[in-house]
């Protein structure tokens, strides 16, 4: 009986430009075994229509119980994910631990370039997300279905998902997508994505590259404390950042402890200004992917409504204090 079924590891969903509302769902079969792989794609109206259609185009019965990845095209994500997510969530055979990913480019073309018998690209991608989730590293954003649903149905927060681009044979991490309810509204990349990673608790960032200051900080561990005033008029954020200087541009010389302290203060001010800038962008969009609104929850009190939180959040004054604790440079006297 086991030989007559084929569990699949991922679904890829594309759509957004079709007037008839149809979507294209794809998967890769067979997973993990030494047999020539191929990409199955169907244009359907409903997700489960595609799941049923796959069984009619493959000699084994395809089982969705082993799905661990759900790739969603950017155009589809901008239209809203509620219908798609609810379908997956209500299927008792699908785990809530599956990872959600926003994709750009031609994902099916990327898969087609990895159809060799030894590639196992589907399992490779799953192991990558599992690794970063387990190690709690802030190198890339990792969000599973359960976490997404918790943020989506919260009155005071919005979801976020990682964004990858399929480019030739490569699958490149681009940044983090922010959502307003279930619709993708913006994306942050590069140093902005790195800085946002520091605002989460227990996050480890291997490298924090700051080209504007010609410096790279390494082995960063940040501890963040957030506090709202009782009248919700202002937010105070304190960030303690521990790490070391891994790289300096030749123009940024450190010859004594005074220059070392000056560079530390310069990095602190730079981080403070950029955190405030990024939070101000969220205020303009009236989104809260950092779940700051959860600070309003108090025992024996009525939860705040979304409309009330949006009103306060959009006009809230933000104060940020960064304390940088760098390991000493052994050759600085």
PDB file of C-alpha atoms in Angstrom, residues 12-162:
ATOM      1  CA  UNK A  12       3.186  26.475  -5.274  1.00  0.00           C
ATOM      2  CA  UNK A  13       0.275  28.831  -5.948  1.00  0.00           C
ATOM      3  CA  UNK A  14       0.331  31.545  -8.614  1.00  0.00           C
ATOM      4  CA  UNK A  15      -2.384  33.942  -9.685  1.00  0.00           C
ATOM      5  CA  UNK A  16      -3.446  37.559  -9.624  1.00  0.00           C
ATOM      6  CA  UNK A  17      -3.780  38.574 -13.271  1.00  0.00           C
ATOM      7  CA  UNK A  18      -6.533  36.227 -14.387  1.00  0.00           C
ATOM      8  CA  UNK A  19      -9.929  37.800 -14.936  1.00  0.00           C
ATOM      9  CA  UNK A  20     -11.670  34.473 -14.324  1.00  0.00           C
ATOM     10  CA  UNK A  21     -10.167  34.244 -10.833  1.00  0.00           C
ATOM     11  CA  UNK A  22      -8.302  31.029 -11.582  1.00  0.00           C
ATOM     12  CA  UNK A  23      -5.014  30.086  -9.961  1.00  0.00           C
ATOM     13  CA  UNK A  24      -2.131  27.885 -11.058  1.00  0.00           C
ATOM     14  CA  UNK A  25      -1.074  25.249  -8.539  1.00  0.00           C
ATOM     15  CA  UNK A  26       2.168  23.297  -8.959  1.00  0.00           C
ATOM     16  CA  UNK A  27       4.141  20.593  -7.169  1.00  0.00           C
ATOM     17  CA  UNK A  28       7.178  18.392  -7.788  1.00  0.00           C
ATOM     18  CA  UNK A  29       6.962  14.594  -7.983  1.00  0.00           C
ATOM     19  CA  UNK A  30       8.199  12.222  -6.822  1.00  0.00           C
ATOM     20  CA  UNK A  31      10.016  13.411  -3.672  1.00  0.00           C
ATOM     21  CA  UNK A  32      13.240  11.831  -2.338  1.00  0.00           C
ATOM     22  CA  UNK A  33      13.292   8.668  -4.449  1.00  0.00           C
ATOM     23  CA  UNK A  34      15.648   7.935  -7.362  1.00  0.00           C
ATOM     24  CA  UNK A  35      13.219   8.456 -10.179  1.00  0.00           C
ATOM     25  CA  UNK A  36      13.065  11.148 -12.833  1.00  0.00           C
ATOM     26  CA  UNK A  37      11.248  14.172 -11.406  1.00  0.00           C
ATOM     27  CA  UNK A  38       8.731  16.405 -13.127  1.00  0.00           C
ATOM     28  CA  UNK A  39       6.709  19.492 -12.308  1.00  0.00           C
ATOM     29  CA  UNK A  40       2.933  19.072 -12.220  1.00  0.00           C
ATOM     30  CA  UNK A  41       0.895  22.243 -12.872  1.00  0.00           C
ATOM     31  CA  UNK A  42      -2.834  22.799 -13.173  1.00  0.00           C
ATOM     32  CA  UNK A  43      -4.956  25.891 -13.709  1.00  0.00           C
ATOM     33  CA  UNK A  44      -7.928  25.622 -11.353  1.00  0.00           C
ATOM     34  CA  UNK A  45     -10.547  27.656  -9.510  1.00  0.00           C
ATOM     35  CA  UNK A  46     -10.126  25.970  -6.123  1.00  0.00           C
ATOM     36  CA  UNK A  47      -7.079  24.647  -4.306  1.00  0.00           C
ATOM     37  CA  UNK A  48      -8.546  21.197  -3.663  1.00  0.00           C
ATOM     38  CA  UNK A  49      -9.565  21.025  -7.332  1.00  0.00           C
ATOM     39  CA  UNK A  50      -5.869  21.116  -8.106  1.00  0.00           C
ATOM     40  CA  UNK A  51      -5.111  18.504  -5.458  1.00  0.00           C
ATOM     41  CA  UNK A  52      -7.690  16.190  -7.032  1.00  0.00           C
ATOM     42  CA  UNK A  53      -6.452  16.950 -10.534  1.00  0.00           C
ATOM     43  CA  UNK A  54      -2.901  15.919  -9.623  1.00  0.00           C
ATOM     44  CA  UNK A  55      -4.134  12.424  -8.784  1.00  0.00           C
ATOM     45  CA  UNK A  56      -5.519  12.115 -12.308  1.00  0.00           C
ATOM     46  CA  UNK A  57      -2.199  13.034 -13.942  1.00  0.00           C
ATOM     47  CA  UNK A  58       0.164  10.855 -11.872  1.00  0.00           C
ATOM     48  CA  UNK A  59       0.262   7.068 -11.573  1.00  0.00           C
ATOM     49  CA  UNK A  60       0.381   7.091  -7.751  1.00  0.00           C
ATOM     50  CA  UNK A  61      -2.100   8.690  -5.371  1.00  0.00           C
ATOM     51  CA  UNK A  62      -0.681  12.027  -4.173  1.00  0.00           C
ATOM     52  CA  UNK A  63      -1.090  12.663  -0.449  1.00  0.00           C
ATOM     53  CA  UNK A  64      -1.065  16.212   0.931  1.00  0.00           C
ATOM     54  CA  UNK A  65      -0.350  15.028   4.479  1.00  0.00           C
ATOM     55  CA  UNK A  66       3.404  15.592   4.100  1.00  0.00           C
ATOM     56  CA  UNK A  67       3.190  19.155   2.767  1.00  0.00           C
ATOM     57  CA  UNK A  68       5.710  21.302   4.625  1.00  0.00           C
ATOM     58  CA  UNK A  69       6.003  24.323   2.301  1.00  0.00           C
ATOM     59  CA  UNK A  70       3.430  26.593   0.678  1.00  0.00           C
ATOM     60  CA  UNK A  71       4.880  28.996  -1.905  1.00  0.00           C
ATOM     61  CA  UNK A  72       2.588  31.885  -2.878  1.00  0.00           C
ATOM     62  CA  UNK A  73       3.212  34.239  -5.780  1.00  0.00           C
ATOM     63  CA  UNK A  74       3.571  37.943  -4.900  1.00  0.00           C
ATOM     64  CA  UNK A  75       0.663  38.982  -7.157  1.00  0.00           C
ATOM     65  CA  UNK A  76      -1.649  36.527  -5.412  1.00  0.00           C
ATOM     66  CA  UNK A  77      -0.467  37.680  -1.959  1.00  0.00           C
ATOM     67  CA  UNK A  78      -1.351  41.299  -2.799  1.00  0.00           C
ATOM     68  CA  UNK A  79      -4.944  40.237  -3.527  1.00  0.00           C
ATOM     69  CA  UNK A  80      -5.334  38.540  -0.137  1.00  0.00           C
ATOM     70  CA  UNK A  81      -4.568  35.129   1.331  1.00  0.00           C
ATOM     71  CA  UNK A  82      -7.658  34.448   3.440  1.00  0.00           C
ATOM     72  CA  UNK A  83      -9.314  32.005   1.031  1.00  0.00           C
ATOM     73  CA  UNK A  84      -6.109  30.077   0.455  1.00  0.00           C
ATOM     74  CA  UNK A  85      -5.100  29.953   4.117  1.00  0.00           C
ATOM     75  CA  UNK A  86      -8.550  28.911   5.320  1.00  0.00           C
ATOM     76  CA  UNK A  87      -8.589  26.028   2.830  1.00  0.00           C
ATOM     77  CA  UNK A  88      -5.241  24.738   4.044  1.00  0.00           C
ATOM     78  CA  UNK A  89      -6.105  25.310   7.700  1.00  0.00           C
ATOM     79  CA  UNK A  90      -9.341  23.326   7.580  1.00  0.00           C
ATOM     80  CA  UNK A  91      -7.706  20.289   5.955  1.00  0.00           C
ATOM     81  CA  UNK A  92      -7.051  17.863   8.859  1.00  0.00           C
ATOM     82  CA  UNK A  93      -4.357  16.100   6.834  1.00  0.00           C
ATOM     83  CA  UNK A  94      -2.148  19.206   6.551  1.00  0.00           C
ATOM     84  CA  UNK A  95       0.081  20.226   9.444  1.00  0.00           C
ATOM     85  CA  UNK A  96      -0.089  23.763  10.838  1.00  0.00           C
ATOM     86  CA  UNK A  97       3.704  23.691  10.954  1.00  0.00           C
ATOM     87  CA  UNK A  98       4.058  24.159   7.199  1.00  0.00           C
ATOM     88  CA  UNK A  99       6.127  27.184   6.179  1.00  0.00           C
ATOM     89  CA  UNK A 100       4.604  30.026   4.161  1.00  0.00           C
ATOM     90  CA  UNK A 101       6.776  31.809   1.581  1.00  0.00           C
ATOM     91  CA  UNK A 102       6.167  34.680  -0.880  1.00  0.00           C
ATOM     92  CA  UNK A 103       7.873  34.127  -4.243  1.00  0.00           C
ATOM     93  CA  UNK A 104       8.921  36.396  -7.103  1.00  0.00           C
ATOM     94  CA  UNK A 105      10.035  35.449 -10.576  1.00  0.00           C
ATOM     95  CA  UNK A 106       9.237  32.196 -12.374  1.00  0.00           C
ATOM     96  CA  UNK A 107       9.196  29.558  -9.647  1.00  0.00           C
ATOM     97  CA  UNK A 108       8.243  26.728 -12.007  1.00  0.00           C
ATOM     98  CA  UNK A 109      11.214  27.560 -14.232  1.00  0.00           C
ATOM     99  CA  UNK A 110      13.459  27.391 -11.176  1.00  0.00           C
ATOM    100  CA  UNK A 111      12.054  23.932 -10.353  1.00  0.00           C
ATOM    101  CA  UNK A 112      12.550  22.780 -13.939  1.00  0.00           C
ATOM    102  CA  UNK A 113      16.276  23.465 -13.625  1.00  0.00           C
ATOM    103  CA  UNK A 114      16.501  21.097 -10.644  1.00  0.00           C
ATOM    104  CA  UNK A 115      14.880  17.972 -12.019  1.00  0.00           C
ATOM    105  CA  UNK A 116      18.010  15.839 -11.730  1.00  0.00           C
ATOM    106  CA  UNK A 117      17.694  12.630  -9.773  1.00  0.00           C
ATOM    107  CA  UNK A 118      20.079  13.746  -7.017  1.00  0.00           C
ATOM    108  CA  UNK A 119      18.876  17.329  -6.449  1.00  0.00           C
ATOM    109  CA  UNK A 120      15.878  16.806  -4.132  1.00  0.00           C
ATOM    110  CA  UNK A 121      15.325  20.567  -4.273  1.00  0.00           C
ATOM    111  CA  UNK A 122      11.995  20.313  -2.435  1.00  0.00           C
ATOM    112  CA  UNK A 123      13.557  18.613   0.578  1.00  0.00           C
ATOM    113  CA  UNK A 124      16.536  20.986   0.473  1.00  0.00           C
ATOM    114  CA  UNK A 125      14.240  24.026   0.751  1.00  0.00           C
ATOM    115  CA  UNK A 126      12.316  22.458   3.640  1.00  0.00           C
ATOM    116  CA  UNK A 127      15.533  21.727   5.550  1.00  0.00           C
ATOM    117  CA  UNK A 128      16.690  25.329   5.063  1.00  0.00           C
ATOM    118  CA  UNK A 129      13.563  26.785   6.682  1.00  0.00           C
ATOM    119  CA  UNK A 130      13.600  24.213   9.458  1.00  0.00           C
ATOM    120  CA  UNK A 131      17.230  25.035  10.252  1.00  0.00           C
ATOM    121  CA  UNK A 132      16.675  28.780  10.624  1.00  0.00           C
ATOM    122  CA  UNK A 133      13.504  28.253  12.656  1.00  0.00           C
ATOM    123  CA  UNK A 134      15.185  25.840  15.057  1.00  0.00           C
ATOM    124  CA  UNK A 135      18.279  27.992  15.582  1.00  0.00           C
ATOM    125  CA  UNK A 136      16.163  31.165  16.002  1.00  0.00           C
ATOM    126  CA  UNK A 137      18.501  33.047  13.698  1.00  0.00           C
ATOM    127  CA  UNK A 138      17.506  36.378  12.271  1.00  0.00           C
ATOM    128  CA  UNK A 139      19.217  35.764   8.948  1.00  0.00           C
ATOM    129  CA  UNK A 140      15.880  35.139   7.248  1.00  0.00           C
ATOM    130  CA  UNK A 141      12.249  35.486   8.321  1.00  0.00           C
ATOM    131  CA  UNK A 142      10.588  32.124   9.005  1.00  0.00           C
ATOM    132  CA  UNK A 143       6.804  31.936   9.554  1.00  0.00           C
ATOM    133  CA  UNK A 144       4.648  28.812   9.746  1.00  0.00           C
ATOM    134  CA  UNK A 145       0.899  28.526   9.166  1.00  0.00           C
ATOM    135  CA  UNK A 146       0.020  28.584  12.877  1.00  0.00           C
ATOM    136  CA  UNK A 147       2.013  31.789  13.476  1.00  0.00           C
ATOM    137  CA  UNK A 148       0.517  33.455  10.410  1.00  0.00           C
ATOM    138  CA  UNK A 149      -3.042  32.667  11.496  1.00  0.00           C
ATOM    139  CA  UNK A 150      -2.367  33.929  15.017  1.00  0.00           C
ATOM    140  CA  UNK A 151      -1.185  37.285  13.631  1.00  0.00           C
ATOM    141  CA  UNK A 152      -3.920  37.441  10.991  1.00  0.00           C
ATOM    142  CA  UNK A 153      -6.807  37.049  13.417  1.00  0.00           C
ATOM    143  CA  UNK A 154      -5.327  39.242  16.127  1.00  0.00           C
ATOM    144  CA  UNK A 155      -7.037  42.615  16.605  1.00  0.00           C
ATOM    145  CA  UNK A 156      -3.760  44.427  17.176  1.00  0.00           C
ATOM    146  CA  UNK A 157      -1.148  42.900  14.837  1.00  0.00           C
ATOM    147  CA  UNK A 158      -0.503  42.060  11.192  1.00  0.00           C
ATOM    148  CA  UNK A 159       1.280  39.104   9.564  1.00  0.00           C
ATOM    149  CA  UNK A 160       4.640  39.012   7.857  1.00  0.00           C
ATOM    150  CA  UNK A 161       6.233  36.450   5.545  1.00  0.00           C
ATOM    151  CA  UNK A 162       9.653  35.891   3.931  1.00  0.00           C
TER     152      UNK A 162
END
